[in-house]
Structures are given as C-alpha cells and as structure tokens.
Tab-separated table of C-alpha atoms in Angstrom:
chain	number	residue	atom	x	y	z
A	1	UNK	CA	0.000	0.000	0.000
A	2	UNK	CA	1.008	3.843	-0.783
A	3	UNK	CA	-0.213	7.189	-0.550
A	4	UNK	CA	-0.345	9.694	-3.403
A	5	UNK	CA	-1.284	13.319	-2.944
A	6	UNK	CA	-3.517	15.008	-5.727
A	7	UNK	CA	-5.231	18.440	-5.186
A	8	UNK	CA	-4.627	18.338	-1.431
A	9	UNK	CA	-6.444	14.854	-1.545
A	10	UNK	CA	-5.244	11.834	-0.392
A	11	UNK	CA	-5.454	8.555	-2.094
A	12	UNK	CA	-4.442	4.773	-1.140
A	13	UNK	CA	-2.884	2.881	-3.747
A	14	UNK	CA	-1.678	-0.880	-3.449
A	15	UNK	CA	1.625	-1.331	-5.015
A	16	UNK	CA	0.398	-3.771	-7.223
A	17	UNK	CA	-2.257	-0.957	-9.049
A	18	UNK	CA	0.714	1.695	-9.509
A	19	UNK	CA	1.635	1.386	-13.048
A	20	UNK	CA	-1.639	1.373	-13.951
A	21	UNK	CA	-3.272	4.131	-12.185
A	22	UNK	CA	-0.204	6.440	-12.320
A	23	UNK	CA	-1.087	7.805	-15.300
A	24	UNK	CA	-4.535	8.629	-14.109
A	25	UNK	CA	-3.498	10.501	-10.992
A	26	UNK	CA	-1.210	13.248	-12.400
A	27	UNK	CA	-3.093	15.424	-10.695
A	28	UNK	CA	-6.322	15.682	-12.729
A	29	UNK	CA	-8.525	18.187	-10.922
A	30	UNK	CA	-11.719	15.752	-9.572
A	31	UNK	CA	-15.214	17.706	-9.620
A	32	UNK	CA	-16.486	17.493	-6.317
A	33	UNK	CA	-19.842	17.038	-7.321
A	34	UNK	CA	-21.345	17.147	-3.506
A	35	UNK	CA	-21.174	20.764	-3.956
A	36	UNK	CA	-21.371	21.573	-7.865
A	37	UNK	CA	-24.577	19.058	-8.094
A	38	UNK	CA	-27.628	20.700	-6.748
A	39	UNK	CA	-28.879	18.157	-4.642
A	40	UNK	CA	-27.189	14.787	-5.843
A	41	UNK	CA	-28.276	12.600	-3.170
A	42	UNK	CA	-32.168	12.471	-2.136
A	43	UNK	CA	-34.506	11.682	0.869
A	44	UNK	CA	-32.120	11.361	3.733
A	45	UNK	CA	-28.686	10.176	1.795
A	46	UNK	CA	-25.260	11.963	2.576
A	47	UNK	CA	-23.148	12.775	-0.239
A	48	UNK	CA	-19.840	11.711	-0.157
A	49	UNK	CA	-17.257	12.905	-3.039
A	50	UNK	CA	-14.624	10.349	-4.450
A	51	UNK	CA	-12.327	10.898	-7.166
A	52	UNK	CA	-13.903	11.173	-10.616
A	53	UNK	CA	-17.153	10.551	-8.807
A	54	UNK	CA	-19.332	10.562	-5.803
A	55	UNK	CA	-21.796	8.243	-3.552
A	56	UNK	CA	-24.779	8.639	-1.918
A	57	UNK	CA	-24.732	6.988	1.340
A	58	UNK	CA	-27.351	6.809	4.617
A	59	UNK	CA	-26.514	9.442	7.389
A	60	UNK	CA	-26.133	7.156	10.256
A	61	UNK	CA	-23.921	4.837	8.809
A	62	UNK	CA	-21.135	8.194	10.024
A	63	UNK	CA	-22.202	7.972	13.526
A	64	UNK	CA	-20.249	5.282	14.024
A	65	UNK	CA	-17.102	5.479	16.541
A	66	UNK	CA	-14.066	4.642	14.484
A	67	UNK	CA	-11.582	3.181	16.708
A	68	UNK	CA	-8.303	1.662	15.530
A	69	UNK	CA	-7.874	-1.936	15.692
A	70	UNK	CA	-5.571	-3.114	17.835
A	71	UNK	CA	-2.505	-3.885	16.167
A	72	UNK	CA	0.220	-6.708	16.941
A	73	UNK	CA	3.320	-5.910	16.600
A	74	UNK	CA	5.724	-6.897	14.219
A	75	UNK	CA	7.581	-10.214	14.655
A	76	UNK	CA	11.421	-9.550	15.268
A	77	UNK	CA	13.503	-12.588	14.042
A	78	UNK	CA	16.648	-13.440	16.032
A	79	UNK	CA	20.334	-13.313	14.632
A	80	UNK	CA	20.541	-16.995	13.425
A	81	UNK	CA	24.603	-16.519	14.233
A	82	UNK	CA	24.121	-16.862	17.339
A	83	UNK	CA	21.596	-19.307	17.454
A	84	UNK	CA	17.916	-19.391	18.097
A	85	UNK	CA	16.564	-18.399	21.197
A	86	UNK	CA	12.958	-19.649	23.047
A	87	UNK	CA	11.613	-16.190	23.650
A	88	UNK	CA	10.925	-13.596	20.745
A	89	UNK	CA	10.953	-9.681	21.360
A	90	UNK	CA	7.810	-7.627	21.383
A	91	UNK	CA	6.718	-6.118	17.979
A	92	UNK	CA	7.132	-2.328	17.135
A	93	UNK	CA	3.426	-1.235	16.798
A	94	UNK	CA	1.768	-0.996	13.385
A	95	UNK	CA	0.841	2.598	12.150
A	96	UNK	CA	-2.221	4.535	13.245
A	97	UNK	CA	-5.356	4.494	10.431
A	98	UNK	CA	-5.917	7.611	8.076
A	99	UNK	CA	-8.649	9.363	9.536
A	100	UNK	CA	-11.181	9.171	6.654
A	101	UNK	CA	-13.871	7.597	7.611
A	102	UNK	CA	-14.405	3.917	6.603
A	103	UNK	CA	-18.029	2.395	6.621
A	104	UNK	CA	-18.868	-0.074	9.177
A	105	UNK	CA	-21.211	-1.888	10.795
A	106	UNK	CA	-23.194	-4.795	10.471
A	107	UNK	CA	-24.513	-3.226	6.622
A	108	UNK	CA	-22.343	-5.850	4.467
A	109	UNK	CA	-22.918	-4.477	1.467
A	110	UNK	CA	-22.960	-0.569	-0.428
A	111	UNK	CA	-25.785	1.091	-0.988
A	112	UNK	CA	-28.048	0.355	-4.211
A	113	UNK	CA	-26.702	-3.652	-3.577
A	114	UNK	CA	-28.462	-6.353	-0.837
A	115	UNK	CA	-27.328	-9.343	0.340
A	116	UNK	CA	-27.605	-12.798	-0.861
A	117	UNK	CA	-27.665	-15.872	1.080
A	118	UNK	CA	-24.724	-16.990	-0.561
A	119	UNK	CA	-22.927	-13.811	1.212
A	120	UNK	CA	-22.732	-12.218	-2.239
A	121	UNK	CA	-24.048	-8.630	-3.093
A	122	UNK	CA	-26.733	-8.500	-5.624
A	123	UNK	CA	-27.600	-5.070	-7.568
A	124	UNK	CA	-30.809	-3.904	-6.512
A	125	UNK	CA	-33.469	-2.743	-9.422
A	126	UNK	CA	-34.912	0.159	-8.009
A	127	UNK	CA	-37.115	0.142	-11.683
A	128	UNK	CA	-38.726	-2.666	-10.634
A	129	UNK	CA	-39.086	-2.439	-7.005
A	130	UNK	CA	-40.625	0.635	-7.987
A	131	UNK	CA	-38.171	2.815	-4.850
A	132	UNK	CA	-36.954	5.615	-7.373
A	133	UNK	CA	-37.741	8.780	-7.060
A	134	UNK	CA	-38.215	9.865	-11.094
A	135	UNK	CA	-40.880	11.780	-12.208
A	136	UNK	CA	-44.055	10.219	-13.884
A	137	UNK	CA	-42.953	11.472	-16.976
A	138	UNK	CA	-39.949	9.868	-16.816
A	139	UNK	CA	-38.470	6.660	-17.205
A	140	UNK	CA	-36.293	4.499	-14.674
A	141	UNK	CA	-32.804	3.115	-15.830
A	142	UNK	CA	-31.781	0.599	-13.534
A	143	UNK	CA	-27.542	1.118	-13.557
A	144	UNK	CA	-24.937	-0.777	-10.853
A	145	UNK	CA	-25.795	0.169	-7.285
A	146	UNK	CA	-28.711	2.897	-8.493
A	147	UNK	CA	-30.581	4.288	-11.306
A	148	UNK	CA	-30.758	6.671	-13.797
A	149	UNK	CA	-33.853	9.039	-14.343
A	150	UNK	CA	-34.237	9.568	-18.188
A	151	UNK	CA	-36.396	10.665	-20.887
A	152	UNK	CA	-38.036	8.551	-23.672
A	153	UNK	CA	-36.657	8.705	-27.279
A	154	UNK	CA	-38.804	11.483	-28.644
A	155	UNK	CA	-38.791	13.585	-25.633
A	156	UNK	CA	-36.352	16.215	-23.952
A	157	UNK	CA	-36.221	17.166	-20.218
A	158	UNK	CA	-37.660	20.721	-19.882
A	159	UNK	CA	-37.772	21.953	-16.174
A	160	UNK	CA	-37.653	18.515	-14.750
A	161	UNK	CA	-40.588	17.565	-16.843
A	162	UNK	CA	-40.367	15.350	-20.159
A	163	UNK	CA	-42.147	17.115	-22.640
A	164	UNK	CA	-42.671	16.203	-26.699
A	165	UNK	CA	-39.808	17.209	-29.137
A	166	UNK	CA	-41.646	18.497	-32.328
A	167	UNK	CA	-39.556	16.828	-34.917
A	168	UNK	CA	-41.170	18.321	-37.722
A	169	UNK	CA	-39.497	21.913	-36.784
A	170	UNK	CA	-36.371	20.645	-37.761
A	171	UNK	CA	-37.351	19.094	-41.335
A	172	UNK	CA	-36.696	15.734	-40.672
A	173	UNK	CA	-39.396	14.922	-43.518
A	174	UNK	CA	-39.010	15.902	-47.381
A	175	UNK	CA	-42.496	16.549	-47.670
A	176	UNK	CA	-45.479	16.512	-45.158
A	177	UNK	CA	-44.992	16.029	-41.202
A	178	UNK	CA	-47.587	14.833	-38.569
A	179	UNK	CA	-45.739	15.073	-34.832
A	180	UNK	CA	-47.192	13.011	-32.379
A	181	UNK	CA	-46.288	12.007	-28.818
A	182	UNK	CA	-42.609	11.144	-28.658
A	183	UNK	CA	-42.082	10.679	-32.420
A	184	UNK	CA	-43.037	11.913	-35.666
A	185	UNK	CA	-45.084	10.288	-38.592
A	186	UNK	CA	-43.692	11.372	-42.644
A	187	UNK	CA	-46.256	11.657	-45.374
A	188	UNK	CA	-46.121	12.831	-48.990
A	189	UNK	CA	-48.362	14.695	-50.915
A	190	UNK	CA	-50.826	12.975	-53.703
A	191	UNK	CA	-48.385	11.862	-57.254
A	192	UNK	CA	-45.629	10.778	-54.425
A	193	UNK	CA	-45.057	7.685	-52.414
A	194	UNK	CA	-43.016	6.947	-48.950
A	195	UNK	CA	-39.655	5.585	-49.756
A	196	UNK	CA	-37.931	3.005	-47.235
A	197	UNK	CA	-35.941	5.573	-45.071
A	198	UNK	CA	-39.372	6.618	-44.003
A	199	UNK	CA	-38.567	10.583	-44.565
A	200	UNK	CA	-38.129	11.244	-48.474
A	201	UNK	CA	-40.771	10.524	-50.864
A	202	UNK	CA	-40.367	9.275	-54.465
A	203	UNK	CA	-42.299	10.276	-57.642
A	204	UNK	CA	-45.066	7.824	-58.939
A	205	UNK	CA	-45.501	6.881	-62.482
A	206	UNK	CA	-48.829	6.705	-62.620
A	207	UNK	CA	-49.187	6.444	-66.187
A	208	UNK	CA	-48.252	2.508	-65.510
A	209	UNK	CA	-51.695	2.017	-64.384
A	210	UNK	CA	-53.195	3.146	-67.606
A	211	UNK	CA	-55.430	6.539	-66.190
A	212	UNK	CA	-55.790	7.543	-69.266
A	213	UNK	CA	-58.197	6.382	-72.114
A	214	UNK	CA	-55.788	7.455	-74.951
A	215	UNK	CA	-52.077	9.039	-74.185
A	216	UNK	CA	-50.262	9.699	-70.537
A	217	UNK	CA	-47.543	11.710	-69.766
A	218	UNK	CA	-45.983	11.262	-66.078
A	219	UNK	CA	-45.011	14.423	-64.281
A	220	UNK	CA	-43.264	15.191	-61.293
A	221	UNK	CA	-45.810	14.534	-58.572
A	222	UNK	CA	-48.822	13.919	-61.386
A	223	UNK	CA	-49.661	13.202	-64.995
A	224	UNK	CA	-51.336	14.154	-67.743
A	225	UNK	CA	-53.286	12.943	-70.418
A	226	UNK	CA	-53.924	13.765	-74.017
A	227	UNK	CA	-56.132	12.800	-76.633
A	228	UNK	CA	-56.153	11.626	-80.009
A	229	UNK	CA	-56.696	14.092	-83.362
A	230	UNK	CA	-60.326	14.358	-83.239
A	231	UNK	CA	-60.769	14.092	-79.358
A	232	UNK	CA	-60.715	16.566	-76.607
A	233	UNK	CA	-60.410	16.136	-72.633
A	234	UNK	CA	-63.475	15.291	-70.964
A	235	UNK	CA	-63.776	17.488	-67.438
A	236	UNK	CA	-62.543	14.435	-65.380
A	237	UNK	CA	-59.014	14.719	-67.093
A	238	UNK	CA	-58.270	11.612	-68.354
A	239	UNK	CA	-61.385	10.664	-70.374
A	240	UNK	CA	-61.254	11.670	-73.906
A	241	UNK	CA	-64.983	12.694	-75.760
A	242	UNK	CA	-65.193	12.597	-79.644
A	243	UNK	CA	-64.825	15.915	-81.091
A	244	UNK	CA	-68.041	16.746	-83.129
A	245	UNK	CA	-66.264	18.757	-86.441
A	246	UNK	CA	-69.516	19.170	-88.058
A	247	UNK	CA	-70.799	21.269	-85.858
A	248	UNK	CA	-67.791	23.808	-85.844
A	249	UNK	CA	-68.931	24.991	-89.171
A	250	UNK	CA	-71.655	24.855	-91.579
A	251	UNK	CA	-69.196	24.895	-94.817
A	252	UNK	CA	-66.970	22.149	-93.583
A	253	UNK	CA	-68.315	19.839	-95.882
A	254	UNK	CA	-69.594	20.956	-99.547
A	255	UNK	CA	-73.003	19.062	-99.189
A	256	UNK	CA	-73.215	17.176	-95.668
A	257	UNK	CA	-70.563	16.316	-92.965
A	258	UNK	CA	-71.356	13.412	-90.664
A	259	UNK	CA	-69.131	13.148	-87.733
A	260	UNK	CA	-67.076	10.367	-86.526
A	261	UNK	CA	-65.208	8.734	-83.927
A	262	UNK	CA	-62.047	10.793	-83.735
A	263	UNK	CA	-63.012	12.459	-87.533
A	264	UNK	CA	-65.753	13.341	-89.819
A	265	UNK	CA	-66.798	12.507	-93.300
A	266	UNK	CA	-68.585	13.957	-96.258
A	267	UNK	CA	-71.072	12.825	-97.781
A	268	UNK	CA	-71.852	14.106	-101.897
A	269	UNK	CA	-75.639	13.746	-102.719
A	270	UNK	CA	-76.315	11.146	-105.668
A	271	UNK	CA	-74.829	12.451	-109.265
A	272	UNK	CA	-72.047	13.533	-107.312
A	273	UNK	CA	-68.625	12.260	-105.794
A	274	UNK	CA	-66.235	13.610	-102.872
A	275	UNK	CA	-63.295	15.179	-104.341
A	276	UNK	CA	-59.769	14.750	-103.456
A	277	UNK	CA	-59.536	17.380	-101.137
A	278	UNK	CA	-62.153	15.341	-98.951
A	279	UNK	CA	-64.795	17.874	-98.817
A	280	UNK	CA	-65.770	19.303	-102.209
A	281	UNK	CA	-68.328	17.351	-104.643
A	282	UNK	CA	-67.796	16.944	-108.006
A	283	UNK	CA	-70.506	15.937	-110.660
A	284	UNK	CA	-70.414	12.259	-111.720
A	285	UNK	CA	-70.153	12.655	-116.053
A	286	UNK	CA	-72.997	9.954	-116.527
A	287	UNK	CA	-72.994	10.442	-120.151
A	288	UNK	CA	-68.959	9.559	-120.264
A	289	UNK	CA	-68.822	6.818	-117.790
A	290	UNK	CA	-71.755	5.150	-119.468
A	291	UNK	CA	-73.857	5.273	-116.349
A	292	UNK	CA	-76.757	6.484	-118.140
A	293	UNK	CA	-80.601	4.816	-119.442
A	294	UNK	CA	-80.428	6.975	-122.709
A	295	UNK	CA	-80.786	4.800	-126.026
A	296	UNK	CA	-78.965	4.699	-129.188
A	297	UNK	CA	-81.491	7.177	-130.549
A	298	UNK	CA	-81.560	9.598	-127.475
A	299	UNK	CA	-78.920	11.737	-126.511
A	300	UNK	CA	-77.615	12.248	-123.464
A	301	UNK	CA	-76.678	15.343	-121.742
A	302	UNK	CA	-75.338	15.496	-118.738
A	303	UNK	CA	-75.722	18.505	-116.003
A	304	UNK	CA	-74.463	19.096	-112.736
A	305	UNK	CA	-76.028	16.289	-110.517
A	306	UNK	CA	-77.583	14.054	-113.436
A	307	UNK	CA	-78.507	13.952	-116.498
A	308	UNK	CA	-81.145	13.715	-119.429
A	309	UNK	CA	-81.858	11.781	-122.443
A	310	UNK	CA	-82.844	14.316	-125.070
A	311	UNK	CA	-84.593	12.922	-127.927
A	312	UNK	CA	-84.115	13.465	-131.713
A	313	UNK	CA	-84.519	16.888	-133.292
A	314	UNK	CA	-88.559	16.999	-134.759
A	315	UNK	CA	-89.276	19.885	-136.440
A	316	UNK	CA	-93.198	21.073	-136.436
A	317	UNK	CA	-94.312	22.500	-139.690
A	318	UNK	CA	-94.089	24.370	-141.484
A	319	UNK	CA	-90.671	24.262	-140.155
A	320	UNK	CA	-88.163	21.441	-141.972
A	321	UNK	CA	-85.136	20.167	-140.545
A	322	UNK	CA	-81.532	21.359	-141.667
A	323	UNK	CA	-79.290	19.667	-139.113
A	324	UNK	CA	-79.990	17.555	-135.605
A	325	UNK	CA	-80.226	21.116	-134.005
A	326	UNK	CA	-81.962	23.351	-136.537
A	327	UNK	CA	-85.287	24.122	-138.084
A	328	UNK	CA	-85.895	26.595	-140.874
A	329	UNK	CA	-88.728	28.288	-142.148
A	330	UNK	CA	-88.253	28.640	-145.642
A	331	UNK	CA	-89.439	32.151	-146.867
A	332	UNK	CA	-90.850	31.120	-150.034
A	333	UNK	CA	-93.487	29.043	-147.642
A	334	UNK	CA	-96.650	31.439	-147.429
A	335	UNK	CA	-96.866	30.083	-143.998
A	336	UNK	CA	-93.864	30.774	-142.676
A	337	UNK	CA	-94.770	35.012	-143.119
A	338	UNK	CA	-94.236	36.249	-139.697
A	339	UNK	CA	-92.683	33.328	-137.983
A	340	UNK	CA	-88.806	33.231	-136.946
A	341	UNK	CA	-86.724	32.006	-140.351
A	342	UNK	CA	-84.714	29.681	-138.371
A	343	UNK	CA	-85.302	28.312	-134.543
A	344	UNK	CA	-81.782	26.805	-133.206
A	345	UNK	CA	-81.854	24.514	-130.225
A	346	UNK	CA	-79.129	24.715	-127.427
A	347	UNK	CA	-79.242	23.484	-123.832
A	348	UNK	CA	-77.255	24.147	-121.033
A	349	UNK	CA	-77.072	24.208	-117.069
A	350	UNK	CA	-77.184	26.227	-113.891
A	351	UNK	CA	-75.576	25.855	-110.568
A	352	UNK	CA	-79.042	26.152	-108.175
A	353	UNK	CA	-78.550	29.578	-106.281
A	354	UNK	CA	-75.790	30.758	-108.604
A	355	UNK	CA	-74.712	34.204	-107.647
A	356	UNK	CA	-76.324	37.107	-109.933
A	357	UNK	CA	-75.809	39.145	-111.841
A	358	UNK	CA	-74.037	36.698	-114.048
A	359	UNK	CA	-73.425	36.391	-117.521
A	360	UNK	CA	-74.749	33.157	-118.684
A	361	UNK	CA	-75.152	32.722	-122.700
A	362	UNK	CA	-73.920	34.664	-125.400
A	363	UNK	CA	-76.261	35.283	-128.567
A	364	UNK	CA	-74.224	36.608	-132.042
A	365	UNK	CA	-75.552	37.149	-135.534
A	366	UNK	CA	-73.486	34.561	-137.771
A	367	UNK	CA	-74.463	37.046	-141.455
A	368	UNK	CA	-74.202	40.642	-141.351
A	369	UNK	CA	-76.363	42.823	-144.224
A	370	UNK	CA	-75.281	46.730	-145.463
A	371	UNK	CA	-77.600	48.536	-143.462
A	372	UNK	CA	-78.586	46.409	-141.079
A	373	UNK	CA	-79.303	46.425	-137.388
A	374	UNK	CA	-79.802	43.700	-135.155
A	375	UNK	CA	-81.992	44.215	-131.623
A	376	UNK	CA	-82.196	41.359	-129.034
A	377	UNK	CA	-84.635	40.071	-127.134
A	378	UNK	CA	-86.523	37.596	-124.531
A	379	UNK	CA	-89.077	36.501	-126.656
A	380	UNK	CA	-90.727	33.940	-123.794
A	381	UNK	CA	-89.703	31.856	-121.018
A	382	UNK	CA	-88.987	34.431	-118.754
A	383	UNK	CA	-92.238	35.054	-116.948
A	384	UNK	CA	-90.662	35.263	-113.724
A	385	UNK	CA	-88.167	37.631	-115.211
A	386	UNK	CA	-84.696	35.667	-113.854
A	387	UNK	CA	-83.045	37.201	-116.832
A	388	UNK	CA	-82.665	39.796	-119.454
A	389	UNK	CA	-80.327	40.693	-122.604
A	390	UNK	CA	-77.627	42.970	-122.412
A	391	UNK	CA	-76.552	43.996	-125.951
A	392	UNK	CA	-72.784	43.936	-126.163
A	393	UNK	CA	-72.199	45.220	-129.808
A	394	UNK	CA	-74.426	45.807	-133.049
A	395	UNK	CA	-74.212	42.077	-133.524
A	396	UNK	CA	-74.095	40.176	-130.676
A	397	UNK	CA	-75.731	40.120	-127.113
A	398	UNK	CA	-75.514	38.279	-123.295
A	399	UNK	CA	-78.065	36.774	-121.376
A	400	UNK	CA	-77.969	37.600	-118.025
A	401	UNK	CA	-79.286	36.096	-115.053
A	402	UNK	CA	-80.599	38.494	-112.535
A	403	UNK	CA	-82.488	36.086	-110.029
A	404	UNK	CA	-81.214	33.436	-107.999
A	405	UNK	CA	-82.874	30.196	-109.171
A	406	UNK	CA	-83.382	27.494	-107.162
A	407	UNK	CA	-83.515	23.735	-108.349
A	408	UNK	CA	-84.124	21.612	-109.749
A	409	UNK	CA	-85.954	23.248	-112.454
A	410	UNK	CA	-85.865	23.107	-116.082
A	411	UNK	CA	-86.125	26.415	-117.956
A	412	UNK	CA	-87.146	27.167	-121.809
A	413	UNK	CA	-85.973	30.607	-123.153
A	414	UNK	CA	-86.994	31.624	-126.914
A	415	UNK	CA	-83.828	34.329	-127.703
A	416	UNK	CA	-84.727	35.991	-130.623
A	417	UNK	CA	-82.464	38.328	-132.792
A	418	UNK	CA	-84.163	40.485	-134.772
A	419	UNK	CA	-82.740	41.800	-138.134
A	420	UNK	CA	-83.779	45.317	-139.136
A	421	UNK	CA	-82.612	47.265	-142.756
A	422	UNK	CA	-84.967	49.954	-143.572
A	423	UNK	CA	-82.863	50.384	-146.976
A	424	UNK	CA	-84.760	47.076	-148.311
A	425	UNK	CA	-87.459	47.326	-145.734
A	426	UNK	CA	-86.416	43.879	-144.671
A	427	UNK	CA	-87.398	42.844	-141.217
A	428	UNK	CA	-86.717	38.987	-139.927
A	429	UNK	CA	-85.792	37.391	-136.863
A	430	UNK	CA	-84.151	33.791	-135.536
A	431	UNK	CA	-84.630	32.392	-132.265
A	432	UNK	CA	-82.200	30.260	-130.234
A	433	UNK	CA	-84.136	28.084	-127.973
A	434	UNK	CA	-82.394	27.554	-125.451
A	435	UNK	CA	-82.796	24.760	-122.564
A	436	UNK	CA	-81.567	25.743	-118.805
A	437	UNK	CA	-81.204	23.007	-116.303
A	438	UNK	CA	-80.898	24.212	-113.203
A	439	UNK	CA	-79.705	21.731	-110.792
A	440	UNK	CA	-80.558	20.683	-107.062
A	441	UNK	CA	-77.538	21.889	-105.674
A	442	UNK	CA	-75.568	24.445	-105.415
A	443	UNK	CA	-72.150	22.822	-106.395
C-alpha cells in the first residue's frame, strides 16, 4: 500500500495498481460534485465525493465510533549466528489508520446492492421495485448500485418535466410532417409515395396504371393525359370525348358532314362524288362513264347532278329540218310570213342559287347585211323575269341572269335576234331556244 497526494487529496494505492493508475493521478482536478450538483443525493442520503465521482450513502452509517484496531506488533527474528533463542521480542506497533472515515457496521454491502444468502451482493433494481424517485414522466434506468432518471426517445427534459420534441421543426421529412407524442409520422403529398428511409418521398408513375383512355404523360408529382386528333379532354381529365367537327362549321363539308369517332366525313348527294380534297363534290359525267338509261337514238346530256336523255330533233311544220339542231322556215313558204326564219336549239345548265348578276349565254348574228341592225330580245320563257339581254355590240348580245334560281328546275328561253334594214325594208328574226337546267344543288 502507498499514498499519493492530488489536489490536497489523499489517495491509497496498493503497489500492485501503480503502473496502472499512475497515469490517471497526475493530478487531474476531480469535480467534487457534492457541492457543484444541486442536490445529488435524495430523501435522507449523505453525499460523499470520491475521485472522478461521488456516492450517496445513509446518514447514520457516520455515527459510528471509528476506533483503531488493535494492532500486533511486528515479529522480530533473532540473529541466526548466534543461534535461536525460546523467547521472541515484542513487535514495534503498526501505524495509526488515516482518519477518513471507513463504513462499518453490520450493513455488508454498499448502498443500491443487498445481500444474498450466498454472502454475495446482488444489484438492486430500483425500476422494478418501484423505490426511485423519477418523475411520472420519466423513465427508470436501472444502472450498478442505483438508477438513472431519463427521458423517452422522442422527448427532452424541460424543467424537470419530459415534454414532446416536435420533430417536424427541424425538417426531418421531405415533404409533409404529422408530430405526435414522442415521435413523428412522414407523409407525402398525392403523385408521391413513402420511400424506405421513411422521410423522403419518391415520384409515382402513374401512367403505368393506364389513367388515361388514350395518351399519358408522367409528371413530377402527377400526370397528364392527351387525346387523339379528333378528341378533346373530358372534365374528369383523363377521359377523352369525340370531337363533333360538323358542328364547328356549316361549310366544312360541300353538301353534308357526318361526324365520326375521332373524324368526320362527307357525304356528296347522288350524281355527285367527294373530291380529293375530302370535302368538295364533283358531278359524276354519266354520259362519259356510261352510267346512263339513254338509247342509241336519245342523246344524253349530262348537267351538274344528273342527267337527261334528249330525244331526236322533230321539227313542227311548217318548219323542216336542216341539221340535228336546226329548223328553218323557208321564206318562199306562205306560212312561214311572220314566224322566226330559223329556230336553233341549245341546252345548257345552272348551278341552283348561282350568284347574280351573271353572264350566262352569249347570242351573235353569224351574217351581217349593209344597213342592217340587229336588236335582241326575250321573246318567252322568262315570266318570272330571272333574266334579261344585255346587248354587247351591233351584232351580238348576253343573257344575263338576274335572279337566284333554285332547283331543280328546267327552264325554256326563246332568244330571238331580230334583223332590221330599212334600206330594203327587210325585217326577220331567228330564235335560239335555249334549254336551262338548273340543278338541285348548289355545287
């Protein structure tokens, strides 16, 4: 045994412990916590400091009276040179005791420990035995001769109380944070899911369900969905509706538009066909594609829309035939005074509606006479006056439409050129007769 002296403290040491405590008593300044510690020891414990620490034990175990043991004195051992002698000298007495007090008594083991029947010392759970002192809101760590008054994970000691840490003040999630009692609870907003740290969240694709009836496109924390040509968004976002085209505009279509899944189509009425473009209608030739019920006799002429079989050129008398389109009047005939000298037959056709005013036939005289004037003129056929002559020069003339017309309709004008010289006091006239078919449509 030896004595070192630290910070006016004195400590035991047996020789045996020297090289390994030496290092750990070069004076290091101990923290008495007796007096740095309010109140270290409770109910009615004494605090007693030790180096690098401190115990708490009961009050009356220092009211004992320390007295030294009595102590024998040390054997001297005779000069063997001279032989042994019967009788041995009294010892020198032992040292006196350091005066720190030592704790006796009939206790035989520390505080926090109790006695086994074995003789042994056995740690004593003050958790369990329920004989701590912590507060309700703590909780009891049973340690080696005592206990340890601590706070749950999720809590802080405030004021000797444990009270909630609010986790979500300090961002521990990425996205949403519900704090409850001693923890903390991470959510993410919709379009995200919890990944397996349990803080961050991670984007869903949520186009891999298939939300959408036609196309998806995943976006950070959503999606979105788009629709076919000819579709639109219904209001629940991921529905698509057909797009009705035909009712955008009355001149998408030429005749009729009838609307599709996704598109539309037109539709031409009969004696037509849909044009390359998709939209406009174009009259079917029936008289060149052989389509036609005219016979060998008949012939046909075809108009916007249809056509007609027109039959051979007959000729009424007195009027003869001169070609498959003409009928004269010969002026030698006593019944041909006053009646046209020749009555030519044309035909043609109309658009139904056609704008006006538009020019629509042009009338010319074919033999001019010294002296001569020509004057032209709707003879009949015009009763609901659609058109009238415009003369253009001394010999020639244009019919002009001045009405809309609507079809189908068939109209029968008798043009008639008049040919005036007053040098031979010669007046005569011709007639064209012309046929108008005016169709159903306007196209």
């Amino acid at each position: 045994i030896f004595t070192v002296i630290c910070q006016n403290k004195w400590v035991l040491l047996c020789s045996g412990c020297r090289n390994v405590l030496i290092n750990a008593l070069l004076c290091v300044p101990d923290v008495d916590e007796c007096r740095t510690v309010p109140d270290p020891c409770r109910g009615d414990m004494l605090c007693v400091n030790q180096n690098g620490g401190y115990l708490c034990i009961p009050r009356n175990m220092y009211n004992y009276n320390y007295r030294p043991d009595p102590v024998p004195p040390e054997p001297v051992y005779p000069d063997t040179s001279v032989g042994f002698s019967d009788t041995f000298p009294p010892s020198r007495p032992r040292p006196v005791e350091p005066s720190y007090p030592r704790v006796r008594g009939t206790a035989p083991c520390i505080l926090g420990y109790s006695a086994a029947e074995d003789g042994t010392c056995n740690d004593i759970d003050e958790c369990e035995t329920n004989s701590h002192h912590c507060n309700p809101t703590q909780v009891c760590i049973n340690t080696a001769g005592g206990y340890t008054c601590s706070c749950s994970e999720g809590y802080w000691l405030i004021g000797g109380q444990c009270q909630d840490i609010d986790e979500c003040r300090y961002g521990y999630c990425q996205q949403l944070c519900a704090n409850v009692p001693g923890s903390y609870s991470c959510s993410c907003n919709p379009g995200f899911i919890l990944n397996p740290d349990s803080r961050t969240c991670q984007d869903v694709d949520e186009c891999e369900d298939d939300p959408c009836s036609h196309g998806c496109f995943n976006t950070y924390g959503s999606f979105m969905c788009n629709c076919d040509e000819g579709f639109e968004l219904a209001a629940d976002g991921t529905t698509c509706i057909d797009l009705d085209e035909c009712s955008f505009s009355e001149f998408l279509c030429q005749n009729r538009c009838v609307n599709t899944p996704g598109s539309f189509t037109c539709i031409c009425p009969p004696g037509y066909y849909v044009y390359e473009d998709g939209r406009s209608c174009e009259d079917i030739n029936e008289c060149d594609t052989g389509n036609n019920t005219c016979t060998t006799a008949q012939t046909c002429f075809n108009f916007q829309g249809g056509y007609t079989c027109l039959d051979p050129l007959h000729c009424d008398l007195p009027y003869i035939e001169v070609s498959d389109n003409q009928c004269m009047c010969s002026a030698e005939n006593p019944a041909c005074r006053d009646k046209p000298f020749t009555i030519l037959y044309r035909h043609m056709d109309l658009s139904s509606g056609r704008s006006v005013p538009a020019d629509i036939f042009q009338m010319q005289a074919t033999t001019r006479y010294p002296g001569a004037f020509y004057i032209f003129q709707i003879k009949s056929g015009n009763e609901g006056r659609e058109f009238y002559m415009r003369q253009t020069s001394n010999v020639s003339a244009t019919l002009v439409l001045s009405r809309p017309i609507k079809g189908p309709r068939e109209v029968v004008l008798d043009l008639e050129m008049v040919t005036v010289n007053n040098v031979i006091n010669f007046r005569g006239s011709s007639i064209i007769r012309l046929t108008i078919f005016v169709s159903e449509h306007p196209f």
